Amino acid sequence: MTVGNMETAALFDAGKKGRGLRASRELRAGEVVFAEPSFSAVVFDSFATQVCHSCFRHQAKLHRCAQCKFAHYCDRTCQTACWDEHKQECGAIKKIGKAPNEHVRLAARVLWRIHKDTGIASDSQLISVDQLEDHVADLPEGDLKKLQTDVHNFQQYWSRGRKQHSADYISHIFGIIKCNGFTLSDQRGLQAVGVGLFPNLCLVNHDCWPNCTVVLNHGKIELRALEKIPEGEELTVSYVDFLNLSADRQKKLKEHFHFECTCSHCSQHIKDDLMMDAAESKPSADKVKEVTAFSKECLEKIEKSRIQGDFHEVVKLCHECLGKQENVLADTHLYRLRVLSVASEVLSYMRSFSEAAGYARKMVEGYTKLYHPNNAQLGMAIMRAGVTHWHAGQIEAGHSLICKAYGILMVTHGPNHAMTRDLESMRTQTEVELKMFKQNEQEYHTMRDAALKKPVTSWEPPC
């Protein structure tokens, strides 16, 4: 049932996939199909004191709500903008003395919003929230127990005297959140800091090689076209990272979203061969099997050391693993790419930029052969590689990579996103430095060496 209207997209019956959205007119690459504010959203528990509960920006000094002492805001402007959504929550937190987990808080915010707006927040909302799929009947036993605990905690949290709901209805809301909740990132798009519910976005079906992407921009979710989309074509996004074998993507989609992916890339196993390919030197099958098993085990050790902050051990393990993989696994092999990614990231943090740049270049070469040319993950990986080359003094390669990343992010993020603006500043700066380098190489390197004596603020420790 269509309850709203939208100029660029229309709700339709997508057959076995259920409901879906399709283009109401031809769309250009980079065009915003629609922008949607959250119906309800909350900050993750782990970021409750670090991120504004209104705009989801990371801030050094946030102002705490004087009433509940839980919510934090950039300033009074953000607090005022969020008050209509926070006031019910504020009273409930004060009443029980502490804030419940993010799932319970979001379920409560959704229900308060439904009571106020009957599930429809605007004329452009195509479906009411409680008409979204919950898949509660498909949950495994472990997830059902967690759901029952959340329902119990919700009932304690929900303010007395207000409209009461059955446990089944509350379970329905939790199921909707589990299946349809969208992770919200901070202002740089680098870290997941919250979760929200966006009814129109929930109608966009999955494809492992989608024609659209999703980005949070100025507090709203934007659905952006990755390529030219003809009128009438279904709009799709990817619910999982493409850099996994088709069977692994299908397993993850089945476990979390409860459907069998039958997209062309899964059904035809497109690019699976590249992701598991052997090197051109044609090593024996036994050697490939041995190195693949070693790489898998080594990646587990690398991740453990990275979590512990032992970056010297991470680098040691990466060197060992990459040495074993040389002339055995292809440059597009998933395990090789994962080690290259960690190595370049950690070495950049440790300011070993020249070595990091070499690994980053190889990583980008592999990514480019696997990802959609306008994939946001590819764009950000190229950006990081460009910055690494820039810090390494390889200004020509750095500027070229930054320009390439800028072209991708103009499509995936748009010109007004904080990430794109940062990249535009980098592009301008590297262009100036490139001219200096071509005019007087010695003077350029003197300037660069002086700059590198200052702390590098554009890199953060991997997490």
GROMACS .gro file of C-alpha atoms in nm:
model
  463
    1MET     CA    1   0.000   0.000   0.000
    2THR     CA    2   0.142   0.338  -0.098
    3VAL     CA    3   0.075   0.604   0.165
    4GLY     CA    4   0.304   0.872   0.029
    5ASN     CA    5   0.452   1.001  -0.294
    6MET     CA    6   0.801   1.060  -0.431
    7GLU     CA    7   0.913   1.210  -0.762
    8THR     CA    8   1.212   0.985  -0.826
    9ALA     CA    9   1.106   0.644  -0.689
   10ALA     CA   10   0.790   0.436  -0.673
   11LEU     CA   11   0.687   0.139  -0.461
   12PHE     CA   12   0.619  -0.182  -0.657
   13ASP     CA   13   0.575  -0.557  -0.615
   14ALA     CA   14   0.923  -0.708  -0.660
   15GLY     CA   15   0.799  -1.069  -0.675
   16LYS     CA   16   0.984  -1.310  -0.447
   17LYS     CA   17   1.174  -1.019  -0.292
   18GLY     CA   18   0.848  -0.862  -0.173
   19ARG     CA   19   0.817  -0.487  -0.201
   20GLY     CA   20   1.078  -0.276  -0.374
   21LEU     CA   21   1.147   0.067  -0.521
   22ARG     CA   22   1.208   0.146  -0.885
   23ALA     CA   23   1.312   0.461  -1.067
   24SER     CA   24   1.021   0.687  -1.166
   25ARG     CA   25   1.244   0.856  -1.423
   26GLU     CA   26   1.597   0.819  -1.561
   27LEU     CA   27   1.862   0.891  -1.296
   28ARG     CA   28   2.218   1.015  -1.346
   29ALA     CA   29   2.526   0.877  -1.169
   30GLY     CA   30   2.572   1.070  -0.844
   31GLU     CA   31   2.212   1.194  -0.837
   32VAL     CA   32   2.031   1.187  -0.503
   33VAL     CA   33   1.731   0.959  -0.549
   34PHE     CA   34   1.590   1.070  -0.215
   35ALA     CA   35   1.707   1.209   0.117
   36GLU     CA   36   1.532   1.084   0.429
   37PRO     CA   37   1.557   1.189   0.794
   38SER     CA   38   1.542   0.907   1.046
   39PHE     CA   39   1.203   0.808   1.178
   40SER     CA   40   1.392   0.743   1.502
   41ALA     CA   41   1.762   0.700   1.584
   42VAL     CA   42   1.991   0.651   1.883
   43VAL     CA   43   2.362   0.668   1.957
   44PHE     CA   44   2.535   0.338   2.038
   45ASP     CA   45   2.592   0.278   2.410
   46SER     CA   46   2.970   0.283   2.362
   47PHE     CA   47   2.957   0.636   2.215
   48ALA     CA   48   2.695   0.785   2.447
   49THR     CA   49   2.935   1.049   2.589
   50GLN     CA   50   3.143   1.103   2.273
   51VAL     CA   51   2.883   1.168   2.002
   52CYS     CA   52   2.603   1.425   1.981
   53HIS     CA   53   2.265   1.253   2.027
   54SER     CA   54   2.111   1.490   1.774
   55CYS     CA   55   2.353   1.524   1.479
   56PHE     CA   56   2.577   1.220   1.551
   57ARG     CA   57   2.895   1.426   1.526
   58HIS     CA   58   3.206   1.334   1.722
   59GLN     CA   59   3.290   1.625   1.953
   60ALA     CA   60   3.561   1.676   2.215
   61LYS     CA   61   3.334   1.859   2.458
   62LEU     CA   62   2.966   1.776   2.467
   63HIS     CA   63   2.698   1.926   2.690
   64ARG     CA   64   2.504   1.676   2.902
   65CYS     CA   65   2.127   1.688   2.945
   66ALA     CA   66   2.077   1.830   3.296
   67GLN     CA   67   1.762   1.620   3.351
   68CYS     CA   68   1.852   1.260   3.260
   69LYS     CA   69   2.231   1.312   3.260
   70PHE     CA   70   2.256   1.060   2.976
   71ALA     CA   71   2.202   1.242   2.645
   72HIS     CA   72   2.486   1.464   2.518
   73TYR     CA   73   2.472   1.744   2.262
   74CYS     CA   74   2.703   1.975   2.068
   75ASP     CA   75   2.521   2.283   2.195
   76ARG     CA   76   2.177   2.418   2.278
   77THR     CA   77   2.082   2.423   1.909
   78CYS     CA   78   2.127   2.044   1.882
   79GLN     CA   79   1.953   1.990   2.216
   80THR     CA   80   1.654   2.200   2.111
   81ALA     CA   81   1.632   2.021   1.774
   82CYS     CA   82   1.628   1.683   1.949
   83TRP     CA   83   1.402   1.773   2.242
   84ASP     CA   84   1.077   1.663   2.080
   85GLU     CA   85   1.223   1.313   2.041
   86HIS     CA   86   1.419   1.312   2.367
   87LYS     CA   87   1.162   1.444   2.615
   88GLN     CA   88   0.978   1.112   2.655
   89GLU     CA   89   1.308   0.927   2.679
   90CYS     CA   90   1.440   1.180   2.929
   91GLY     CA   91   1.149   1.120   3.166
   92ALA     CA   92   1.175   0.742   3.133
   93ILE     CA   93   1.549   0.740   3.209
   94LYS     CA   94   1.497   0.963   3.514
   95LYS     CA   95   1.224   0.733   3.636
   96ILE     CA   96   1.425   0.410   3.629
   97GLY     CA   97   1.755   0.579   3.716
   98LYS     CA   98   1.959   0.463   3.416
   99ALA     CA   99   1.943   0.434   3.040
  100PRO     CA  100   1.867   0.090   2.892
  101ASN     CA  101   2.063  -0.050   2.597
  102GLU     CA  102   2.046   0.102   2.250
  103HIS     CA  103   1.792  -0.158   2.124
  104VAL     CA  104   1.542  -0.077   2.398
  105ARG     CA  105   1.597   0.298   2.360
  106LEU     CA  106   1.538   0.281   1.984
  107ALA     CA  107   1.226   0.063   2.021
  108ALA     CA  108   1.083   0.313   2.269
  109ARG     CA  109   1.160   0.608   2.042
  110VAL     CA  110   0.994   0.428   1.751
  111LEU     CA  111   0.677   0.368   1.955
  112TRP     CA  112   0.664   0.724   2.085
  113ARG     CA  113   0.695   0.843   1.726
  114ILE     CA  114   0.423   0.603   1.607
  115HIS     CA  115   0.188   0.734   1.877
  116LYS     CA  116   0.255   1.087   1.763
  117ASP     CA  117   0.254   1.039   1.384
  118THR     CA  118   0.073   0.703   1.346
  119GLY     CA  119   0.388   0.567   1.181
  120ILE     CA  120   0.390   0.825   0.898
  121ALA     CA  121   0.630   1.114   0.948
  122SER     CA  122   0.584   1.294   0.612
  123ASP     CA  123   0.393   1.290   0.283
  124SER     CA  124   0.695   1.136   0.109
  125GLN     CA  125   0.708   0.834   0.341
  126LEU     CA  126   0.595   0.541   0.129
  127ILE     CA  127   0.503   0.297   0.407
  128SER     CA  128   0.418   0.309   0.776
  129VAL     CA  129   0.685   0.178   1.011
  130ASP     CA  130   0.483  -0.106   1.158
  131GLN     CA  131   0.418  -0.245   0.807
  132LEU     CA  132   0.787  -0.328   0.767
  133GLU     CA  133   0.899  -0.691   0.784
  134ASP     CA  134   1.011  -0.824   1.125
  135HIS     CA  135   1.116  -1.186   1.051
  136VAL     CA  136   1.064  -1.274   1.419
  137ALA     CA  137   0.940  -1.620   1.317
  138ASP     CA  138   1.272  -1.680   1.137
  139LEU     CA  139   1.498  -1.598   1.432
  140PRO     CA  140   1.716  -1.879   1.572
  141GLU     CA  141   1.673  -1.979   1.937
  142GLY     CA  142   1.966  -1.770   2.062
  143ASP     CA  143   1.836  -1.453   1.898
  144LEU     CA  144   1.484  -1.522   2.028
  145LYS     CA  145   1.616  -1.536   2.386
  146LYS     CA  146   1.792  -1.202   2.337
  147LEU     CA  147   1.469  -1.060   2.194
  148GLN     CA  148   1.270  -1.180   2.495
  149THR     CA  149   1.522  -1.014   2.729
  150ASP     CA  150   1.493  -0.688   2.535
  151VAL     CA  151   1.112  -0.707   2.552
  152HIS     CA  152   1.127  -0.761   2.929
  153ASN     CA  153   1.365  -0.464   2.973
  154PHE     CA  154   1.147  -0.253   2.746
  155GLN     CA  155   0.839  -0.318   2.956
  156GLN     CA  156   1.027  -0.198   3.266
  157TYR     CA  157   1.148   0.111   3.082
  158TRP     CA  158   0.821   0.206   2.913
  159SER     CA  159   0.656   0.482   3.118
  160ARG     CA  160   0.355   0.374   3.319
  161GLY     CA  161   0.026   0.538   3.242
  162ARG     CA  162   0.098   0.547   2.870
  163LYS     CA  163  -0.059   0.321   2.612
  164GLN     CA  164   0.051  -0.034   2.685
  165HIS     CA  165   0.140  -0.288   2.416
  166SER     CA  166   0.139  -0.666   2.404
  167ALA     CA  167   0.466  -0.856   2.415
  168ASP     CA  168   0.398  -0.972   2.058
  169TYR     CA  169   0.368  -0.616   1.929
  170ILE     CA  170   0.684  -0.508   2.110
  171SER     CA  171   0.860  -0.813   1.963
  172HIS     CA  172   0.735  -0.700   1.620
  173ILE     CA  173   0.900  -0.359   1.670
  174PHE     CA  174   1.227  -0.517   1.785
  175GLY     CA  175   1.218  -0.749   1.481
  176ILE     CA  176   1.168  -0.452   1.249
  177ILE     CA  177   1.469  -0.278   1.403
  178LYS     CA  178   1.687  -0.590   1.377
  179CYS     CA  179   1.605  -0.643   1.009
  180ASN     CA  180   1.580  -0.281   0.897
  181GLY     CA  181   1.796  -0.074   1.131
  182PHE     CA  182   2.060   0.128   0.944
  183THR     CA  183   2.400   0.198   1.099
  184LEU     CA  184   2.480   0.569   1.130
  185SER     CA  185   2.833   0.699   1.091
  186ASP     CA  186   3.002   1.008   1.231
  187GLN     CA  187   3.056   1.327   1.030
  188ARG     CA  188   3.360   1.181   0.852
  189GLY     CA  189   3.182   0.860   0.759
  190LEU     CA  190   3.461   0.653   0.913
  191GLN     CA  191   3.307   0.511   1.229
  192ALA     CA  192   2.968   0.359   1.309
  193VAL     CA  193   2.826   0.553   1.604
  194GLY     CA  194   2.452   0.482   1.607
  195VAL     CA  195   2.152   0.313   1.450
  196GLY     CA  196   1.831   0.447   1.302
  197LEU     CA  197   1.515   0.346   1.120
  198PHE     CA  198   1.448   0.492   0.773
  199PRO     CA  199   1.118   0.355   0.631
  200ASN     CA  200   1.176   0.446   0.265
  201LEU     CA  201   1.531   0.311   0.269
  202CYS     CA  202   1.396  -0.016   0.413
  203LEU     CA  203   1.207  -0.068   0.086
  204VAL     CA  204   1.525  -0.073  -0.124
  205ASN     CA  205   1.620  -0.436  -0.193
  206HIS     CA  206   1.966  -0.589  -0.193
  207ASP     CA  207   2.196  -0.669  -0.483
  208CYS     CA  208   2.564  -0.759  -0.442
  209TRP     CA  209   2.640  -0.535  -0.743
  210PRO     CA  210   2.392  -0.252  -0.675
  211ASN     CA  211   2.303   0.056  -0.877
  212CYS     CA  212   2.271   0.279  -0.568
  213THR     CA  213   2.458   0.352  -0.245
  214VAL     CA  214   2.361   0.500   0.089
  215VAL     CA  215   2.539   0.774   0.283
  216LEU     CA  216   2.457   0.980   0.591
  217ASN     CA  217   2.488   1.349   0.507
  218HIS     CA  218   2.393   1.637   0.738
  219GLY     CA  219   2.168   1.418   0.950
  220LYS     CA  220   1.978   1.263   0.659
  221ILE     CA  221   2.023   0.937   0.471
  222GLU     CA  222   2.084   0.991   0.101
  223LEU     CA  223   2.019   0.721  -0.158
  224ARG     CA  224   2.253   0.806  -0.447
  225ALA     CA  225   2.269   0.653  -0.796
  226LEU     CA  226   2.604   0.483  -0.872
  227GLU     CA  227   2.543   0.479  -1.245
  228LYS     CA  228   2.287   0.582  -1.505
  229ILE     CA  229   1.959   0.412  -1.408
  230PRO     CA  230   1.682   0.386  -1.671
  231GLU     CA  231   1.323   0.470  -1.581
  232GLY     CA  232   1.146   0.165  -1.438
  233GLU     CA  233   1.461  -0.018  -1.325
  234GLU     CA  234   1.465  -0.148  -0.967
  235LEU     CA  235   1.677   0.052  -0.722
  236THR     CA  236   1.917  -0.165  -0.523
  237VAL     CA  237   2.183  -0.129  -0.254
  238SER     CA  238   2.424  -0.383  -0.108
  239TYR     CA  239   2.355  -0.495   0.248
  240VAL     CA  240   2.703  -0.655   0.276
  241ASP     CA  241   3.056  -0.580   0.161
  242PHE     CA  242   3.115  -0.725  -0.186
  243LEU     CA  243   3.469  -0.833  -0.094
  244ASN     CA  244   3.358  -1.180   0.018
  245LEU     CA  245   3.296  -1.498  -0.176
  246SER     CA  246   2.940  -1.533  -0.306
  247ALA     CA  247   2.870  -1.825  -0.068
  248ASP     CA  248   2.989  -1.619   0.231
  249ARG     CA  249   2.778  -1.320   0.127
  250GLN     CA  250   2.474  -1.547   0.084
  251LYS     CA  251   2.530  -1.701   0.427
  252LYS     CA  252   2.554  -1.362   0.596
  253LEU     CA  253   2.242  -1.234   0.418
  254LYS     CA  254   2.049  -1.547   0.513
  255GLU     CA  255   2.154  -1.525   0.880
  256HIS     CA  256   2.091  -1.155   0.927
  257PHE     CA  257   1.825  -1.063   0.669
  258HIS     CA  258   1.656  -1.403   0.619
  259PHE     CA  259   1.660  -1.427   0.239
  260GLU     CA  260   1.846  -1.620  -0.030
  261CYS     CA  261   2.045  -1.387  -0.254
  262THR     CA  262   1.995  -1.480  -0.619
  263CYS     CA  263   2.160  -1.176  -0.776
  264SER     CA  264   2.372  -1.243  -1.085
  265HIS     CA  265   2.701  -1.207  -0.898
  266CYS     CA  266   2.596  -1.474  -0.647
  267SER     CA  267   2.417  -1.715  -0.881
  268GLN     CA  268   2.700  -1.698  -1.137
  269HIS     CA  269   2.978  -1.669  -0.874
  270ILE     CA  270   3.114  -1.364  -1.055
  271LYS     CA  271   3.466  -1.266  -0.939
  272ASP     CA  272   3.489  -1.558  -0.695
  273ASP     CA  273   3.773  -1.693  -0.909
  274LEU     CA  274   3.969  -1.367  -0.870
  275MET     CA  275   3.912  -1.359  -0.493
  276MET     CA  276   4.061  -1.709  -0.455
  277ASP     CA  277   4.302  -1.702  -0.750
  278ALA     CA  278   4.659  -1.834  -0.745
  279ALA     CA  279   4.956  -1.627  -0.860
  280GLU     CA  280   5.059  -1.618  -1.227
  281SER     CA  281   5.360  -1.836  -1.142
  282LYS     CA  282   5.116  -2.131  -1.134
  283PRO     CA  283   5.200  -2.284  -0.794
  284SER     CA  284   5.075  -2.635  -0.716
  285ALA     CA  285   4.727  -2.683  -0.575
  286ASP     CA  286   4.878  -2.822  -0.254
  287LYS     CA  287   5.096  -2.511  -0.213
  288VAL     CA  288   4.798  -2.281  -0.264
  289LYS     CA  289   4.596  -2.480  -0.009
  290GLU     CA  290   4.882  -2.465   0.242
  291VAL     CA  291   4.936  -2.087   0.208
  292THR     CA  292   4.562  -2.017   0.215
  293ALA     CA  293   4.529  -2.208   0.545
  294PHE     CA  294   4.836  -2.029   0.684
  295SER     CA  295   4.694  -1.690   0.579
  296LYS     CA  296   4.360  -1.756   0.747
  297GLU     CA  297   4.532  -1.851   1.073
  298CYS     CA  298   4.769  -1.555   1.050
  299LEU     CA  299   4.483  -1.307   0.993
  300GLU     CA  300   4.326  -1.423   1.319
  301LYS     CA  301   4.655  -1.355   1.501
  302ILE     CA  302   4.686  -1.016   1.328
  303GLU     CA  303   4.338  -0.915   1.438
  304LYS     CA  304   4.405  -1.023   1.796
  305SER     CA  305   4.729  -0.822   1.811
  306ARG     CA  306   4.562  -0.522   1.652
  307ILE     CA  307   4.284  -0.522   1.912
  308GLN     CA  308   4.549  -0.541   2.185
  309GLY     CA  309   4.731  -0.244   2.031
  310ASP     CA  310   5.052  -0.442   1.971
  311PHE     CA  311   5.124  -0.283   1.634
  312HIS     CA  312   5.484  -0.402   1.613
  313GLU     CA  313   5.356  -0.760   1.635
  314VAL     CA  314   5.093  -0.678   1.371
  315VAL     CA  315   5.363  -0.558   1.131
  316LYS     CA  316   5.578  -0.865   1.203
  317LEU     CA  317   5.287  -1.099   1.132
  318CYS     CA  318   5.194  -0.908   0.815
  319HIS     CA  319   5.550  -0.932   0.683
  320GLU     CA  320   5.557  -1.304   0.752
  321CYS     CA  321   5.220  -1.365   0.588
  322LEU     CA  322   5.290  -1.153   0.280
  323GLY     CA  323   5.621  -1.334   0.237
  324LYS     CA  324   5.444  -1.671   0.237
  325GLN     CA  325   5.180  -1.543  -0.008
  326GLU     CA  326   5.435  -1.408  -0.259
  327ASN     CA  327   5.418  -1.598  -0.591
  328VAL     CA  328   5.148  -1.824  -0.446
  329LEU     CA  329   4.832  -1.614  -0.405
  330ALA     CA  330   4.713  -1.364  -0.667
  331ASP     CA  331   4.707  -0.991  -0.598
  332THR     CA  332   4.326  -1.014  -0.598
  333HIS     CA  333   4.314  -1.296  -0.340
  334LEU     CA  334   4.096  -1.193  -0.045
  335TYR     CA  335   4.346  -1.299   0.220
  336ARG     CA  336   4.629  -1.112   0.052
  337LEU     CA  337   4.417  -0.797   0.022
  338ARG     CA  338   4.318  -0.817   0.389
  339VAL     CA  339   4.680  -0.841   0.501
  340LEU     CA  340   4.782  -0.556   0.268
  341SER     CA  341   4.503  -0.340   0.410
  342VAL     CA  342   4.608  -0.395   0.772
  343ALA     CA  343   4.978  -0.354   0.692
  344SER     CA  344   4.931  -0.022   0.511
  345GLU     CA  345   4.701   0.112   0.782
  346VAL     CA  346   4.922   0.018   1.078
  347LEU     CA  347   5.248   0.125   0.911
  348SER     CA  348   5.088   0.463   0.830
  349TYR     CA  349   4.995   0.502   1.195
  350MET     CA  350   5.355   0.415   1.287
  351ARG     CA  351   5.471   0.680   1.035
  352SER     CA  352   5.650   0.428   0.812
  353PHE     CA  353   5.489   0.595   0.514
  354SER     CA  354   5.712   0.469   0.232
  355GLU     CA  355   5.657   0.104   0.320
  356ALA     CA  356   5.287   0.168   0.385
  357ALA     CA  357   5.253   0.332   0.044
  358GLY     CA  358   5.388   0.023  -0.132
  359TYR     CA  359   5.133  -0.200   0.038
  360ALA     CA  360   4.852   0.052  -0.017
  361ARG     CA  361   4.928   0.066  -0.389
  362LYS     CA  362   4.907  -0.314  -0.422
  363MET     CA  363   4.584  -0.316  -0.220
  364VAL     CA  364   4.423  -0.054  -0.445
  365GLU     CA  365   4.529  -0.243  -0.758
  366GLY     CA  366   4.349  -0.552  -0.625
  367TYR     CA  367   4.042  -0.360  -0.508
  368THR     CA  368   4.006  -0.192  -0.848
  369LYS     CA  369   3.977  -0.531  -1.018
  370LEU     CA  370   3.705  -0.647  -0.777
  371TYR     CA  371   3.486  -0.354  -0.670
  372HIS     CA  372   3.226  -0.161  -0.870
  373PRO     CA  373   3.412   0.144  -1.013
  374ASN     CA  374   3.195   0.379  -0.806
  375ASN     CA  375   3.197   0.175  -0.482
  376ALA     CA  376   3.233   0.396  -0.173
  377GLN     CA  377   3.468   0.145  -0.005
  378LEU     CA  378   3.694   0.160  -0.311
  379GLY     CA  379   3.687   0.541  -0.308
  380MET     CA  380   3.788   0.561   0.058
  381ALA     CA  381   4.061   0.299   0.012
  382ILE     CA  382   4.206   0.500  -0.278
  383MET     CA  383   4.183   0.816  -0.065
  384ARG     CA  384   4.378   0.651   0.219
  385ALA     CA  385   4.636   0.525  -0.030
  386GLY     CA  386   4.668   0.875  -0.176
  387VAL     CA  387   4.726   1.030   0.167
  388THR     CA  388   4.985   0.761   0.246
  389HIS     CA  389   5.177   0.833  -0.075
  390TRP     CA  390   5.150   1.206  -0.001
  391HIS     CA  391   5.302   1.159   0.345
  392ALA     CA  392   5.571   0.938   0.191
  393GLY     CA  393   5.678   1.225  -0.035
  394GLN     CA  394   5.549   1.050  -0.346
  395ILE     CA  395   5.353   1.357  -0.445
  396GLU     CA  396   5.279   1.260  -0.806
  397ALA     CA  397   5.125   0.926  -0.710
  398GLY     CA  398   4.956   1.082  -0.406
  399HIS     CA  399   4.789   1.358  -0.606
  400SER     CA  400   4.679   1.114  -0.877
  401LEU     CA  401   4.519   0.880  -0.622
  402ILE     CA  402   4.350   1.165  -0.435
  403CYS     CA  403   4.202   1.295  -0.763
  404LYS     CA  404   4.075   0.947  -0.847
  405ALA     CA  405   3.920   0.909  -0.501
  406TYR     CA  406   3.759   1.253  -0.533
  407GLY     CA  407   3.588   1.146  -0.857
  408ILE     CA  408   3.438   0.840  -0.686
  409LEU     CA  409   3.327   1.024  -0.371
  410MET     CA  410   3.159   1.294  -0.580
  411VAL     CA  411   2.926   1.014  -0.693
  412THR     CA  412   2.893   0.821  -0.365
  413HIS     CA  413   2.896   1.110  -0.114
  414GLY     CA  414   2.828   1.425  -0.319
  415PRO     CA  415   3.005   1.763  -0.308
  416ASN     CA  416   2.862   1.874   0.029
  417HIS     CA  417   2.963   1.575   0.242
  418ALA     CA  418   3.237   1.642   0.499
  419MET     CA  419   3.449   1.360   0.353
  420THR     CA  420   3.432   1.507   0.002
  421ARG     CA  421   3.512   1.856   0.130
  422ASP     CA  422   3.816   1.718   0.313
  423LEU     CA  423   3.923   1.542  -0.005
  424GLU     CA  424   3.878   1.861  -0.207
  425SER     CA  425   4.113   2.041   0.035
  426MET     CA  426   4.368   1.759  -0.003
  427ARG     CA  427   4.338   1.774  -0.379
  428THR     CA  428   4.403   2.148  -0.380
  429GLN     CA  429   4.699   2.114  -0.144
  430THR     CA  430   4.861   1.828  -0.335
  431GLU     CA  431   4.815   2.019  -0.660
  432VAL     CA  432   5.009   2.313  -0.513
  433GLU     CA  433   5.280   2.079  -0.383
  434LEU     CA  434   5.301   1.899  -0.716
  435LYS     CA  435   5.371   2.227  -0.894
  436MET     CA  436   5.640   2.305  -0.636
  437PHE     CA  437   5.789   1.958  -0.682
  438LYS     CA  438   5.810   2.002  -1.059
  439GLN     CA  439   5.966   2.348  -1.024
  440ASN     CA  440   6.221   2.266  -0.753
  441GLU     CA  441   6.239   1.910  -0.623
  442GLN     CA  442   6.496   1.988  -0.353
  443GLU     CA  443   6.291   2.277  -0.212
  444TYR     CA  444   5.982   2.057  -0.207
  445HIS     CA  445   6.152   1.781  -0.007
  446THR     CA  446   6.291   2.038   0.240
  447MET     CA  447   5.939   2.171   0.295
  448ARG     CA  448   5.799   1.818   0.329
  449ASP     CA  449   6.061   1.711   0.583
  450ALA     CA  450   5.979   2.015   0.796
  451ALA     CA  451   5.608   1.939   0.777
  452LEU     CA  452   5.660   1.577   0.880
  453LYS     CA  453   5.826   1.686   1.203
  454LYS     CA  454   5.480   1.805   1.313
  455PRO     CA  455   5.225   1.549   1.443
  456VAL     CA  456   5.017   1.393   1.166
  457THR     CA  457   4.651   1.443   1.258
  458SER     CA  458   4.485   1.283   0.955
  459TRP     CA  459   4.555   0.927   1.075
  460GLU     CA  460   4.405   0.752   1.371
  461PRO     CA  461   4.511   0.419   1.521
  462PRO     CA  462   4.329   0.128   1.357
  463CYS     CA  463   4.041  -0.016   1.553
   0.00000   0.00000   0.00000
